[in-house]
Each structure stands twice: as structure tokens, then as C-alpha cells.
Coordinates of C-alpha atoms in Angstrom, one line a residue:
M1 CA -102.7 -83.4 174.1
K2 CA -106.2 -84.1 172.7
L3 CA -109.1 -83.5 174.6
Y4 CA -110.2 -87.4 174.8
S5 CA -106.7 -88.3 175.9
L6 CA -106.9 -85.7 178.6
L7 CA -110.4 -87.0 179.8
L8 CA -108.5 -90.5 179.9
F9 CA -105.7 -89.1 181.9
F10 CA -108.1 -87.2 184.5
S11 CA -110.2 -90.6 184.8
Q12 CA -107.1 -92.6 185.5
A13 CA -105.8 -90.0 188.1
A14 CA -109.3 -90.1 189.9
V15 CA -108.6 -93.9 189.9
V16 CA -105.3 -93.3 191.9
L17 CA -106.6 -90.8 194.0
Y18 CA -109.8 -93.0 195.2
G19 CA -107.4 -95.9 195.4
L20 CA -105.2 -93.8 197.8
Y21 CA -107.9 -92.7 199.7
I22 CA -109.2 -96.4 200.2
E23 CA -105.8 -97.3 201.9
L24 CA -104.9 -93.9 203.5
A25 CA -108.4 -92.5 204.9
P26 CA -109.5 -92.9 208.8
A27 CA -111.2 -95.9 209.4
D28 CA -114.6 -94.2 210.1
F29 CA -114.5 -92.7 206.8
P30 CA -116.8 -94.2 204.3
K31 CA -115.1 -96.7 202.0
N32 CA -116.6 -99.0 199.1
L33 CA -113.8 -101.4 198.9
P34 CA -112.1 -103.8 201.4
P35 CA -108.7 -103.1 202.8
G36 CA -105.7 -103.8 200.7
M37 CA -107.7 -103.1 197.1
G38 CA -107.3 -99.4 197.3
L39 CA -103.3 -99.9 196.9
S40 CA -104.0 -102.2 193.9
L41 CA -106.4 -99.9 192.3
A42 CA -104.0 -96.9 192.6
L43 CA -101.0 -99.1 191.2
I44 CA -103.3 -100.0 188.3
G45 CA -104.5 -96.2 187.7
A46 CA -100.8 -95.1 188.0
T47 CA -99.6 -97.9 185.7
M48 CA -102.4 -97.0 183.1
S49 CA -101.7 -93.4 183.3
L50 CA -97.8 -93.5 182.5
V51 CA -98.8 -95.9 179.7
L52 CA -101.1 -93.2 178.4
L53 CA -98.6 -90.6 178.7
Y54 CA -96.3 -92.5 176.9
A55 CA -98.7 -93.3 173.9
E56 CA -99.5 -89.7 173.4
R57 CA -95.8 -88.7 173.7
E58 CA -95.2 -91.4 170.7
R59 CA -98.2 -90.1 168.8
E60 CA -97.2 -86.5 168.9
Q61 CA -93.7 -87.2 167.7
R62 CA -95.0 -89.0 164.7
Q63 CA -97.4 -86.6 164.3
K64 CA -94.2 -83.8 164.3
Q65 CA -92.5 -86.4 161.7
M66 CA -95.7 -86.5 159.5
D67 CA -95.8 -82.7 159.7
D68 CA -92.1 -82.2 158.9
G69 CA -92.4 -84.6 155.8
A70 CA -95.2 -82.7 154.5
L71 CA -93.0 -79.3 155.1
F72 CA -90.4 -81.0 153.0
R73 CA -92.6 -82.2 150.3
Q74 CA -94.2 -78.6 150.2
I75 CA -90.9 -76.8 150.0
S76 CA -89.5 -79.6 147.6
N77 CA -92.4 -78.5 144.9
G78 CA -90.9 -75.1 145.0
L79 CA -87.0 -76.2 144.3
S80 CA -85.4 -75.9 141.1
A81 CA -82.3 -76.7 139.5
C82 CA -80.5 -74.8 137.2
L83 CA -77.9 -76.1 134.8
T84 CA -75.9 -73.6 132.5
V85 CA -75.5 -74.9 129.2
H86 CA -73.5 -74.1 125.9
E87 CA -75.3 -74.1 122.5
R88 CA -73.6 -77.3 121.3
E89 CA -74.9 -78.9 124.5
F90 CA -78.3 -77.8 123.8
Y91 CA -78.6 -79.3 120.7
A92 CA -77.5 -82.7 121.8
I93 CA -80.0 -82.7 124.7
W94 CA -83.3 -81.0 123.3
P95 CA -83.9 -83.1 120.6
E96 CA -84.3 -86.1 122.6
Q97 CA -86.3 -84.2 125.3
V98 CA -88.7 -83.4 122.6
R99 CA -88.9 -87.1 121.4
R100 CA -89.7 -88.3 124.8
A101 CA -92.4 -85.7 125.8
T102 CA -95.8 -86.8 126.3
N103 CA -98.0 -83.8 126.9
N104 CA -96.6 -80.2 125.6
V105 CA -93.7 -78.7 124.1
D106 CA -93.0 -75.1 123.6
I107 CA -90.3 -73.8 121.6
T108 CA -89.2 -70.3 120.6
H109 CA -86.7 -69.0 118.2
L110 CA -86.7 -65.1 118.5
G111 CA -83.4 -64.5 116.3
L112 CA -83.9 -61.9 113.3
L113 CA -82.1 -64.5 111.1
P114 CA -82.9 -68.2 110.4
P115 CA -80.9 -70.7 112.6
R116 CA -77.4 -71.1 111.2
V117 CA -76.5 -74.6 111.2
K118 CA -72.6 -74.5 111.9
N119 CA -71.8 -75.2 115.4
S120 CA -71.8 -79.0 115.7
P121 CA -73.2 -82.3 113.9
A122 CA -75.8 -82.3 116.6
E123 CA -77.2 -79.1 115.6
S124 CA -76.8 -80.0 111.8
D125 CA -78.8 -83.2 112.6
Y126 CA -81.7 -81.5 114.5
F127 CA -82.7 -79.3 112.0
S128 CA -82.2 -81.6 109.1
D129 CA -84.4 -84.1 111.2
L130 CA -86.8 -81.6 112.5
K131 CA -90.0 -82.8 111.1
K132 CA -89.1 -86.4 111.8
I133 CA -88.3 -85.3 115.5
Y134 CA -91.5 -83.4 116.0
K135 CA -93.6 -86.4 114.4
S136 CA -92.1 -89.0 116.6
S137 CA -93.2 -86.9 119.7
R138 CA -96.5 -87.5 121.4
A139 CA -96.5 -84.3 122.7
T140 CA -98.7 -81.2 121.2
I141 CA -95.5 -78.8 120.0
R142 CA -96.1 -75.2 119.6
R143 CA -93.4 -73.0 118.0
V144 CA -93.0 -69.4 117.8
E145 CA -90.8 -67.7 115.5
R146 CA -89.6 -63.9 115.7
Y147 CA -91.0 -62.3 112.5
S148 CA -88.4 -60.4 110.4
S149 CA -88.2 -60.1 106.3
G150 CA -85.2 -61.8 106.8
K151 CA -87.1 -65.1 108.4
K152 CA -90.0 -65.0 105.9
D153 CA -88.7 -67.4 103.8
W154 CA -87.7 -69.6 106.7
I155 CA -91.2 -69.4 108.2
N156 CA -92.9 -70.3 105.1
K157 CA -90.8 -73.3 104.6
L158 CA -91.8 -74.4 108.4
A159 CA -95.3 -73.9 107.4
K160 CA -95.0 -75.8 104.3
E161 CA -92.9 -78.7 106.1
F162 CA -95.5 -79.1 108.9
E163 CA -98.8 -78.6 107.0
G164 CA -100.7 -81.8 108.0
V165 CA -98.7 -82.8 110.8
A166 CA -101.6 -82.5 113.4
N167 CA -99.3 -82.3 116.7
V168 CA -97.5 -79.2 115.3
S169 CA -98.6 -75.6 115.6
L170 CA -96.6 -72.2 114.5
A171 CA -97.2 -68.8 115.2
V172 CA -95.1 -65.3 114.6
Y173 CA -94.3 -62.6 117.2
Q174 CA -93.3 -59.5 116.1
D175 CA -90.7 -57.8 118.7
P176 CA -91.1 -54.3 119.2
F177 CA -87.2 -54.0 118.9
D178 CA -85.5 -54.3 115.6
T179 CA -82.2 -55.4 117.1
P180 CA -80.6 -59.0 117.3
M181 CA -81.4 -59.3 121.0
P182 CA -85.2 -59.0 121.2
A183 CA -87.2 -57.4 124.0
A184 CA -88.9 -60.8 125.0
M185 CA -86.7 -64.0 126.0
S186 CA -86.6 -67.4 124.0
V187 CA -88.0 -70.0 126.1
C188 CA -88.6 -73.6 125.8
R189 CA -90.5 -76.3 128.1
I190 CA -90.8 -80.1 127.9
D191 CA -93.9 -81.0 129.8
D192 CA -93.9 -80.1 133.4
R193 CA -90.1 -81.4 133.7
Y194 CA -87.8 -79.2 131.8
A195 CA -87.8 -75.5 130.8
W196 CA -85.0 -73.7 129.0
L197 CA -83.9 -69.9 128.8
I198 CA -82.2 -69.7 125.2
A199 CA -79.8 -67.0 124.1
V200 CA -80.0 -65.3 127.5
A201 CA -77.3 -62.9 126.7
E202 CA -76.5 -63.2 122.8
H203 CA -78.0 -64.8 120.1
E204 CA -75.2 -65.3 118.1
S205 CA -73.2 -68.5 119.1
T206 CA -69.7 -67.7 120.5
G207 CA -67.4 -69.8 122.8
N208 CA -69.4 -68.6 126.0
V209 CA -72.2 -70.4 127.8
R210 CA -75.6 -69.4 126.3
D211 CA -78.6 -71.2 127.7
L212 CA -79.9 -72.5 130.9
M213 CA -82.0 -75.6 131.6
L214 CA -84.5 -75.3 134.6
T215 CA -86.1 -78.4 136.4
G216 CA -88.6 -78.2 139.0
K217 CA -92.5 -77.8 138.7
E218 CA -93.3 -74.4 139.5
S219 CA -90.1 -72.9 137.6
V220 CA -91.4 -74.9 134.5
D221 CA -94.9 -73.8 135.0
L222 CA -93.8 -70.1 135.2
V223 CA -91.6 -70.7 131.9
R224 CA -95.1 -72.2 130.8
R225 CA -97.2 -69.0 131.6
Y226 CA -94.6 -66.7 130.0
F227 CA -94.6 -68.6 126.6
Q228 CA -98.3 -68.5 126.8
E229 CA -99.2 -64.8 127.9
R230 CA -96.3 -63.1 126.5
L231 CA -95.4 -64.9 123.2
W232 CA -98.0 -67.1 122.0
S233 CA -101.0 -65.0 123.1
N234 CA -99.5 -62.1 121.3
G235 CA -98.5 -64.1 118.3
I236 CA -100.0 -64.8 114.9
V237 CA -100.7 -68.2 114.2
V238 CA -99.5 -69.6 110.9
L239 CA -100.2 -73.2 111.3
D240 CA -102.9 -74.5 113.8
R241 CA -102.4 -78.4 114.6
G242 CA -101.1 -78.8 111.0
K243 CA -103.8 -76.5 109.4
L244 CA -102.4 -73.6 107.4
C245 CA -104.0 -70.2 108.3
V246 CA -103.7 -68.7 104.9
D247 CA -104.3 -65.0 105.6
W248 CA -101.5 -64.9 108.4
E249 CA -99.5 -62.4 106.5
K250 CA -102.4 -60.0 106.1
R251 CA -102.5 -59.6 110.0
L252 CA -98.8 -58.5 110.3
K253 CA -98.1 -55.2 111.7
P254 CA -96.5 -52.8 109.2

């Protein structure tokens, strides 16, 4: 009970006691009210005290409900959903997410070889319409490609294709492992709404589920930080918002 409520309660209790004193005290005790008024005063004070107690109880219950709601909102911000996705399903979902993005899109492809367009019409459409899809998005798009001798032509093709496209940047990442599965993980992100873990167990497409789609603000932000700190910051920029960095190959590690 808050301090002002306590003061009001005690003042009403004092009124009740004073009213009882007027009615019950011996006749020779000093009294400031005529007989009969003390009982009315005590009843009024008791009624006001009960009303005050009821109002305070209601206030505490509302406050508890508000606290529970705030706690739920705090917890819900940390909740995430995870959906397992096959590669063919990824290429059906991802292009539309890129088109609808409004702020930031992060993309990685960390395979040793260029993408092999062989698994579904959706995959074929995605890579054939890559420039159109990126240009149609209102988001700033950053793409990281794992560098290898087998992907050099593919990377140069991307740089040429997106040169002059102001919302697209491209960087290459040199992985310390010379194996199909890199040390880093391929991740993708759409604004603060969706994040993807790509090729979690394998890069070459099989009949197995390969990717994970995550939702939840904190999970997506964690993927954003991973992309920024582990991949983009350690990469070599090839294309900076549509502007070609002509000396990027000179900065490659031997």
C-alpha cells in the first residue's frame, strides 16, 4: 500500500475511533459532538476505510497485471521460432523476402564452387533474375562470397553485373580451411525479421534438410552481428554500393 493510501486509511481509522469515543465514553469525559453524532461519524469513517481498502486492492491487482504484461513483452522479445527448410524451399521463399525487405539484406555464399543451378525451377529463376531481384528491393544489400580459384570468374561476373547498382555491395572472404565446408557459417538476414543459417551440415544439395530459418528480434540481431564481425569486417570489398574497387585482387592473401 502506498504512503498516501496508508495516511488516508489511518485518518479514517482515527475518525472511527473518535466516533466510538463520542458514543461510548462516560458522560463526564470531554466531548465536542452531541449524542448520536459519534455513531454516524464512526459509520462514515468505517465505510470510507472499506472503500479505500477495496480501491487499493484493485489498484494493486491492475499493477500486477501491468507488470505481468511488461514481463511477457520482455520475454517475447527474446523468443524465436526455428523452421527447418530444404534447399528447394529456400529458393522459393528467399527471393520474395529480398523483394519485400526495406532496410538491410545480408547474404553469404561460402561454397568453394559457384552455385549449381540444378535443383528446382525456383533456384534457376532466382539466379537468372538476381539483378532484377536486388534492384527491386528497397533495402541495402551486402553479399559475401567465399574466394577460391574456382569462384574467381563467378565473383568477377557478379562485380560486373552489379556495378552501378547503388544498393548492392560485394565482398570476398578467404576461409582458413581449403575444404568444401568452411570454418565460417553461411548466414543470411532480412531486416530485423528473418535470419537464415545456410548449409548447416552440407553445401552440396542432397535429399536432406539443409537450412534453418529464424525469427525473433534478438536471434536476427545475433546473425546480423555474426555477419558484420565474422564475415564482412574480415572480407575484401569488391563492390562498394555499386562502385567497383579495382585493386581488390591485390589485397588477397597468397
